[in-house]
Short mmCIF file of C-alpha atoms in Angstrom, two decimals:
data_model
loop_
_atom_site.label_atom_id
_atom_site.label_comp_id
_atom_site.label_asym_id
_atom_site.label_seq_id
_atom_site.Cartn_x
_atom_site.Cartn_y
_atom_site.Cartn_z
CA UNK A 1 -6.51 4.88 36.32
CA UNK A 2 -8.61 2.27 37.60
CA UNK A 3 -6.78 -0.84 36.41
CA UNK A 4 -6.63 -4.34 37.75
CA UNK A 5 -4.24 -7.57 37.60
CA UNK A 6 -6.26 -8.59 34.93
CA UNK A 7 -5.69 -5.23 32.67
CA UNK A 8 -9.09 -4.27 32.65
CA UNK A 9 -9.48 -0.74 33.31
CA UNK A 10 -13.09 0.79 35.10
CA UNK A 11 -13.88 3.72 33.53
CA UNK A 12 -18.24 3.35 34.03
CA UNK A 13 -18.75 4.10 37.96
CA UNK A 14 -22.21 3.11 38.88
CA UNK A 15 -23.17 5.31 42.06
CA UNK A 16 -25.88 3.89 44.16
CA UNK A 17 -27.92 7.28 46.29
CA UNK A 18 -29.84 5.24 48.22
CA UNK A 19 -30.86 1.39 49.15
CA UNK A 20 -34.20 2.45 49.62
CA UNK A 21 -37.36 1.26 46.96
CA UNK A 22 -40.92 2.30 46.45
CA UNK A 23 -41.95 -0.85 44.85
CA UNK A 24 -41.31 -4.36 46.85
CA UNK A 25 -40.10 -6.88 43.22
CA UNK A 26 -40.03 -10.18 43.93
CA UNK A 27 -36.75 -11.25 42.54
CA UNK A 28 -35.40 -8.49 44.48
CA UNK A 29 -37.05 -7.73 48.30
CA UNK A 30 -39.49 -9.56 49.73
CA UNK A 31 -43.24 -8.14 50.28
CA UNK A 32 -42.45 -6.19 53.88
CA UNK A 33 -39.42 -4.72 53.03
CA UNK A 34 -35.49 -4.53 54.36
CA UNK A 35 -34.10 -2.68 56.79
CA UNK A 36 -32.78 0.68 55.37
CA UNK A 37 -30.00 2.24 56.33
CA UNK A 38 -29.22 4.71 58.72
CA UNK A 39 -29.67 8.56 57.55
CA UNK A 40 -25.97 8.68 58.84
CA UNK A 41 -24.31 5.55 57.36
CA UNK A 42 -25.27 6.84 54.00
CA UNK A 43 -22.94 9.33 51.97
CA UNK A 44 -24.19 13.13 52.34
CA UNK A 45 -24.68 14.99 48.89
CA UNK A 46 -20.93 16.13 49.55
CA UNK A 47 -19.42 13.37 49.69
CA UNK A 48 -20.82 11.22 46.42
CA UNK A 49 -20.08 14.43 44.38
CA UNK A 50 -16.27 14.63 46.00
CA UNK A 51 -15.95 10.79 45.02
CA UNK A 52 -17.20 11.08 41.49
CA UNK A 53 -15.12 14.13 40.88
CA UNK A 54 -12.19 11.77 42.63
CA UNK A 55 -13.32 9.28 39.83
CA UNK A 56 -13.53 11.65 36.99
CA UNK A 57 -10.64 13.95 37.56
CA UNK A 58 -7.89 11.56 39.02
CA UNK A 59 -9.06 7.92 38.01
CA UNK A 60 -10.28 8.29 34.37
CA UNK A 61 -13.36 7.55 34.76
CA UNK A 62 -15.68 9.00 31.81
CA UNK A 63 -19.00 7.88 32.91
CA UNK A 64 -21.59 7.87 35.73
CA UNK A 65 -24.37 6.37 36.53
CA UNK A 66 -27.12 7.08 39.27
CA UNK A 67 -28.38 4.01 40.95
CA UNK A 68 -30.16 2.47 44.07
CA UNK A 69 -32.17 1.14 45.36
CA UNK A 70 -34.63 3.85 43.72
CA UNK A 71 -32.74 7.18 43.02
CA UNK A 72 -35.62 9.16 42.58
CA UNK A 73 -36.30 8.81 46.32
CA UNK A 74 -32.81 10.86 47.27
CA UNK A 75 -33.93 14.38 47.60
CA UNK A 76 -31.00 15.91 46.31
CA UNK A 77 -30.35 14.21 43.65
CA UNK A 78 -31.31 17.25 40.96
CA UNK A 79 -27.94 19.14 42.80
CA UNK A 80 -26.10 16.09 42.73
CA UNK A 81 -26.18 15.44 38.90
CA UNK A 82 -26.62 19.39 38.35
CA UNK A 83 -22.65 19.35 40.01
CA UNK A 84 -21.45 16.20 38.33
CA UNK A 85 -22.33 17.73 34.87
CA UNK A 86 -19.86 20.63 35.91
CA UNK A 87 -16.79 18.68 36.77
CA UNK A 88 -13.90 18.91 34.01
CA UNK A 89 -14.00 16.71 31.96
CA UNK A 90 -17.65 16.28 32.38
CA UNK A 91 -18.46 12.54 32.46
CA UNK A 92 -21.74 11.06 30.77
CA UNK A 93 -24.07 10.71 33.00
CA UNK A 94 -27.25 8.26 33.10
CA UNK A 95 -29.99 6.98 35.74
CA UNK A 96 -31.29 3.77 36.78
CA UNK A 97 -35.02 4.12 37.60
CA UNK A 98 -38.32 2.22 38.08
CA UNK A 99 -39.64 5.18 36.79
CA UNK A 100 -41.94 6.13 39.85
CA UNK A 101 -41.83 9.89 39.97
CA UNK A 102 -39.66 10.23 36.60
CA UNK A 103 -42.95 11.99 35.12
CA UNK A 104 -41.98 15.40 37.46
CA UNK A 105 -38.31 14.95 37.52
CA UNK A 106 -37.81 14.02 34.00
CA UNK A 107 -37.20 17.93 32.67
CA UNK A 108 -35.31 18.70 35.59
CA UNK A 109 -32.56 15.88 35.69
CA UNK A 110 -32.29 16.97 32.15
CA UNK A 111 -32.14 20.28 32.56
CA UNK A 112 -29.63 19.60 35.20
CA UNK A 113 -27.52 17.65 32.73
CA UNK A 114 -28.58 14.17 33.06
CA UNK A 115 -27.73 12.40 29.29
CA UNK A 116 -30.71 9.11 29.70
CA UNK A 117 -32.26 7.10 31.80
CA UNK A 118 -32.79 2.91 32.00
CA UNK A 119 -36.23 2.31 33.14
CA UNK A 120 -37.54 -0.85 34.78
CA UNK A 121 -40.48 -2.21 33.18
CA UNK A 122 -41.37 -6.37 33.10
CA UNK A 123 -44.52 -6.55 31.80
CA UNK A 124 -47.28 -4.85 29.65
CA UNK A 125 -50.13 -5.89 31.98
CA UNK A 126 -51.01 -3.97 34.94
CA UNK A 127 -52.50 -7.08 37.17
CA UNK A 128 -48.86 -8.71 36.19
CA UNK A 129 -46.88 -6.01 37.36
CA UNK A 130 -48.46 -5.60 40.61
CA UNK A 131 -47.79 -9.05 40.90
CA UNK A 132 -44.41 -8.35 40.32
CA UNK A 133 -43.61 -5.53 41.85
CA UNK A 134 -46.70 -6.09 44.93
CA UNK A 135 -47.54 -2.11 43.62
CA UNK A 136 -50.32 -0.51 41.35
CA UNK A 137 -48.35 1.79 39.71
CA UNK A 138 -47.83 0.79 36.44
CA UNK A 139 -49.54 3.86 35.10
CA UNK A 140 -46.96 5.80 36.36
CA UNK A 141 -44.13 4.08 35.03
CA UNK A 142 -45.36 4.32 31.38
CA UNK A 143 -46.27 8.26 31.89
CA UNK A 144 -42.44 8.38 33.38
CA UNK A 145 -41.12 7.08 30.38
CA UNK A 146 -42.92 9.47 28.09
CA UNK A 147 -41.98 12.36 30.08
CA UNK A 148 -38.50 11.16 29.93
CA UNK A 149 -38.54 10.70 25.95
CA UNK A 150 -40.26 14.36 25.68
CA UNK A 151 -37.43 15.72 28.09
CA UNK A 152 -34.99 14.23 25.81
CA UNK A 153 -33.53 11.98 27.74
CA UNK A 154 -32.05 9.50 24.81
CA UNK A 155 -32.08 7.34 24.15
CA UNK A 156 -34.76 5.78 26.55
CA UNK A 157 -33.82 2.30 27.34
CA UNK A 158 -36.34 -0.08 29.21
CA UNK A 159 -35.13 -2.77 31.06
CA UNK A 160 -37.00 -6.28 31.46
CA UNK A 161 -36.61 -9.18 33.63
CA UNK A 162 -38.83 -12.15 32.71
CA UNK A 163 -39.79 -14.43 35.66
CA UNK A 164 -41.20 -17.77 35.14
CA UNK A 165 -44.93 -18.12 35.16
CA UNK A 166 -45.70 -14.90 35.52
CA UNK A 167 -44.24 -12.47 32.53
CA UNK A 168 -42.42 -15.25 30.55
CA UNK A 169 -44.36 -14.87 27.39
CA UNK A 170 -44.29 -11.00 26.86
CA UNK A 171 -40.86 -10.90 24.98
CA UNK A 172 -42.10 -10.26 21.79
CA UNK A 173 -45.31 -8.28 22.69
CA UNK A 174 -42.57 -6.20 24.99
CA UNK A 175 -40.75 -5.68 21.80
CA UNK A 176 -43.45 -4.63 19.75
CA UNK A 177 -44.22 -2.13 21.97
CA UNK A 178 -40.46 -0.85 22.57
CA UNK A 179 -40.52 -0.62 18.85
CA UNK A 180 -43.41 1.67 18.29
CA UNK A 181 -42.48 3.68 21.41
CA UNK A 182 -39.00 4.58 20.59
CA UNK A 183 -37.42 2.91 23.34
CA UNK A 184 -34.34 0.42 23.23
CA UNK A 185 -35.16 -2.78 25.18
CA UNK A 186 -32.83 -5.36 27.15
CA UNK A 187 -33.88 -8.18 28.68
CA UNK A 188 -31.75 -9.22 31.84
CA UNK A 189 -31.41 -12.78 32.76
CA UNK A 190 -32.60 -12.57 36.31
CA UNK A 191 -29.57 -12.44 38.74
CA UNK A 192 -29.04 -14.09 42.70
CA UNK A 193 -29.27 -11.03 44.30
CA UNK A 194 -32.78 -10.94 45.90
CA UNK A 195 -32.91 -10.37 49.77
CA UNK A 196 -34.40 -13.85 50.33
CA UNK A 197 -31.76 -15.68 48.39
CA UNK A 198 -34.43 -17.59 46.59
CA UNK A 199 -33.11 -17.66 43.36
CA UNK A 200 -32.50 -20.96 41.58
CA UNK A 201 -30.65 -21.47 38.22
CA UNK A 202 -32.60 -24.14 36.73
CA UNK A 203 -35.64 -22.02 37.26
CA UNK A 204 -34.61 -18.41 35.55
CA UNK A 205 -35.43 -17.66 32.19
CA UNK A 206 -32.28 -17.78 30.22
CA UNK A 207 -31.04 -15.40 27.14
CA UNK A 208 -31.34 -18.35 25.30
CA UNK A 209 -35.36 -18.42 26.17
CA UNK A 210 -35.53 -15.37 25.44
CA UNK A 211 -33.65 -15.46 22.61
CA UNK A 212 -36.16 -18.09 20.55
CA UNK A 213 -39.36 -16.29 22.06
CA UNK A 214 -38.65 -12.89 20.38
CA UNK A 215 -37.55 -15.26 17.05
CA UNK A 216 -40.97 -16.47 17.39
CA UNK A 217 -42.03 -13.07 15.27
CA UNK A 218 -39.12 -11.04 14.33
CA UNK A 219 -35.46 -11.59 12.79
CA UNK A 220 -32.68 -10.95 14.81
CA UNK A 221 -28.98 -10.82 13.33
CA UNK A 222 -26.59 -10.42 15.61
CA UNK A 223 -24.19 -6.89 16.40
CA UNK A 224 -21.47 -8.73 16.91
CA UNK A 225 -18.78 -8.29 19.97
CA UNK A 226 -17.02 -5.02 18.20
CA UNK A 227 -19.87 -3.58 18.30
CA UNK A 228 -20.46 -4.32 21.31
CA UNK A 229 -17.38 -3.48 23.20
CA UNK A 230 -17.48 -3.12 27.03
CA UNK A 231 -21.23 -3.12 27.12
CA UNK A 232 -23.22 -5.84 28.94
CA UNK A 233 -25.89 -6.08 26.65
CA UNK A 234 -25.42 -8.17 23.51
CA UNK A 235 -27.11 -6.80 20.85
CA UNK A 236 -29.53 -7.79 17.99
CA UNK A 237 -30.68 -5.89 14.57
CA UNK A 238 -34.69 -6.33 14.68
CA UNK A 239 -35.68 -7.10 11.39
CA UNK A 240 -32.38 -5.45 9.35
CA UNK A 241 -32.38 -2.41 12.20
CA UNK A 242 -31.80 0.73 12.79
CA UNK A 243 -33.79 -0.74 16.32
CA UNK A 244 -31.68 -2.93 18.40
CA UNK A 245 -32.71 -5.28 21.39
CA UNK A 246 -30.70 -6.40 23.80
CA UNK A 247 -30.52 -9.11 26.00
CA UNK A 248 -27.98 -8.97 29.39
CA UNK A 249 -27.01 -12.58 30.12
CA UNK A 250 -25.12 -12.18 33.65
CA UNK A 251 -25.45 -15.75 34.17
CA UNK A 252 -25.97 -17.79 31.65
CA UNK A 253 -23.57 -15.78 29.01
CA UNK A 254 -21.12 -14.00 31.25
CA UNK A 255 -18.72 -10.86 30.04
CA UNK A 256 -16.63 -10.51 33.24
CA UNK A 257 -13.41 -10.30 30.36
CA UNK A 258 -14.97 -6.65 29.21
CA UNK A 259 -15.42 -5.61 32.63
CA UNK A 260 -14.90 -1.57 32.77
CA UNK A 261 -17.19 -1.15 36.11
CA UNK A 262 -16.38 0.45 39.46
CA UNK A 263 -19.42 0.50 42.26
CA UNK A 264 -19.67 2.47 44.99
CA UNK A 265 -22.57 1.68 47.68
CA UNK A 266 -24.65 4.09 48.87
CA UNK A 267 -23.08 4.10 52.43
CA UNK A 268 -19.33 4.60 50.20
CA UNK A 269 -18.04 1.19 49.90
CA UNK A 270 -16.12 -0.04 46.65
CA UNK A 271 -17.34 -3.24 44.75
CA UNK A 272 -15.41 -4.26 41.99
CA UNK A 273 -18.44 -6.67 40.63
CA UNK A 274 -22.23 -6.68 41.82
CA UNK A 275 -21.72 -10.39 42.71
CA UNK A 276 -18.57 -9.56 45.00
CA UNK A 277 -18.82 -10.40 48.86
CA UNK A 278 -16.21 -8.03 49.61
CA UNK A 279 -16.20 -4.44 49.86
CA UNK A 280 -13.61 -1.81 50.27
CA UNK A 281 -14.62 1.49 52.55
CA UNK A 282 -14.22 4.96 51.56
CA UNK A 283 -16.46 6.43 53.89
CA UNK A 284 -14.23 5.98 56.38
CA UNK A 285 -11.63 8.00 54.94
CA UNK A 286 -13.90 10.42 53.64
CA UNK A 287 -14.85 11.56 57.43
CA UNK A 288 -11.43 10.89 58.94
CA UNK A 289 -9.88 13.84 56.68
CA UNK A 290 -8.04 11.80 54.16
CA UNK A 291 -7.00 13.90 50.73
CA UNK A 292 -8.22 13.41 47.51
CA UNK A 293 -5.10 11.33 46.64
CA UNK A 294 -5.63 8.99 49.82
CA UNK A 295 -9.20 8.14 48.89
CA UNK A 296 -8.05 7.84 44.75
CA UNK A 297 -5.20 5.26 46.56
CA UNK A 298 -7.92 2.94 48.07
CA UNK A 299 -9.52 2.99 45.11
CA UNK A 300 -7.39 2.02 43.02
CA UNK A 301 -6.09 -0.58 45.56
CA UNK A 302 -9.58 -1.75 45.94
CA UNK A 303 -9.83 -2.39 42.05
CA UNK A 304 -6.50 -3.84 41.60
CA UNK A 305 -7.77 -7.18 43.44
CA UNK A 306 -10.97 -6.94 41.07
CA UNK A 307 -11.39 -11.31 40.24
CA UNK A 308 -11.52 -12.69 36.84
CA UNK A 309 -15.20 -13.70 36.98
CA UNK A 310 -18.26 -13.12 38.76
CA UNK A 311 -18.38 -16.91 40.21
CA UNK A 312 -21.54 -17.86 39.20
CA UNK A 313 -20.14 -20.83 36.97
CA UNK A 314 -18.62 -21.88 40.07
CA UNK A 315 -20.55 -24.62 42.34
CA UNK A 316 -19.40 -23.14 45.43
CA UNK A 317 -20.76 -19.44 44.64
CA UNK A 318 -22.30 -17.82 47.18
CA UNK A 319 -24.74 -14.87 46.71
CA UNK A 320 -23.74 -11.48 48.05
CA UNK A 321 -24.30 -10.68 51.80
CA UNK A 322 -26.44 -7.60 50.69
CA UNK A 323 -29.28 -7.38 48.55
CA UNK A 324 -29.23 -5.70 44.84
CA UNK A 325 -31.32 -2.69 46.65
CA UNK A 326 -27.83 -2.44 48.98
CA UNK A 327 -25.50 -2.07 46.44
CA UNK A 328 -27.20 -0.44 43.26
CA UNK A 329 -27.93 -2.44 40.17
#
């Protein structure tokens, strides 16, 4: 068990393949780029699947999910997922995406035993998201999405970030379109994790903004927190349901109590919370020889100092050394 001072147990291990992207957002890298990794500081195909079956078999963890950077850019990440789904118990397993490339991978992940997939999508304009993302290839997100809805990957969830000036008055028309799609929608309060450390609180769109925008043409009533549970989304009934939107307020509306994540970098370091500056290595151990039970030990050490909160509420926080590409969103 994965349980810190706080009782809060991790059982939702977010696995990040890779810190590499296709598309350069501007609330996360800036136009030219980071510096990758090394091909060797990063965890072979090996060694994420030993650590999730670690996770899963000794640590109660129940599920897993696939992040990066972009995770459709690790080339063996069909085998990876194909070997998770075979681990006893199997854990649920999902996939963070911007959706680049999901159009000819969507039938295999599921094939291979991959349950859904988030999908990045801001805006329904194409000039807006290549200024967004500094990419044309907003055709291929929306064909990525439909293959993953006709591979069954369910449900489909699309995730939003709305940045001022740019996409901060498409909430509703996002909505409207989730809606007749089939897809669940969450808007995320954008977070200070971008490379360039640019981001400034009194200049993000809040939940609260976009909150009243999406009242602006539909009724909302409210899940409530038992419905809710662990998740990080609160969620809203559009117009009496069944369809939900959600709305992931990091900053502004924290739910660091509810915690039940674990992280694990791409280059096998432990984060108890994606706005931690600390990390705890595994990769060390991993190639040193420890046992299973070693590795499980610093894991569980490395979650037992987990903090109450994130910080951000805090005037002295300070943004993580690495990027949201580095540790997996």
């Amino acid at each position: 068990m994965l349980i810190d001072t706080y009782g809060r147990v991790a059982t939702d291990l977010r696995v990040s393949l890779t810190d590499r992207c296709n598309l350069r957002c501007t609330y996360c890298m800036p136009e030219e780029g980071l510096q990758w990794l090394a091909k060797p500081d990063l965890l072979t195909d090996d060694e994420i699947v030993r650590l999730v079956r670690i996770a899963v078999t000794e640590l109660g963890v129940t599920e897993v999910r696939f992040t990066g950077g972009e995770p459709l850019l690790r080339p063996g990440l069909v085998g990876i997922v194909e070997r998770c789904a075979a681990l006893t118990p199997r854990p649920q397993m999902s996939l963070t995406t911007n959706g680049i490339g999901l159009e000819r991978t969507a039938r295999a992940l599921r094939d291979a035993g991959l349950d859904r997939v988030n999908v990045s999508l801001d805006t329904l304009r194409p000039e807006v998201f290549q200024a967004l993302t500094r990419r044309k290839r907003h055709g291929d997100v929306l064909r990525g999405l439909d293959a993953a809805r006709t591979a069954g990957l369910a449900p489909v969830k699309v995730n939003a970030v709305l940045m001022p000036g740019l996409n901060d008055d498409e909430a509703p028309d996002l909505l409207a379109w989730a809606l007749e799609s089939g897809y669940e929608l969450r808007f995320i309060e954008q977070m200070p994790l971008d490379a360039q450390h640019g981001w400034k609180r009194e200049g993000m769109i809040t939940a609260g903004d976009i909150l009243a925008s999406l009242r602006t043409r539909f009724t909302l009533t409210p899940e409530g927190d038992e419905a809710r549970g662990s998740a990080p989304a609160e969620r809203w009934l559009v117009d009496g349901g069944p369809a939900r939107v959600g709305v992931i307020a990091s900053v502004t509306r924290p739910f660091c109590r509810a915690c039940d994540r674990t992280r694990l970098t791409a280059d096998g370091q432990v984060r108890t919370c994606l706005f931690a500056r600390e990390e705890s290595d595994l990769r060390g151990a991993l190639r040193s020889g420890a046992p299973d039970e070693e590795i499980a030990r610093l894991w569980r050490q490395a979650m037992w100092g987990k903090k109450a909160g994130s910080g951000l509420d805090d005037p002295s926080f300070l943004q993580p050394d690495r990027p949201m590409s580095a540790i997996g969103g």
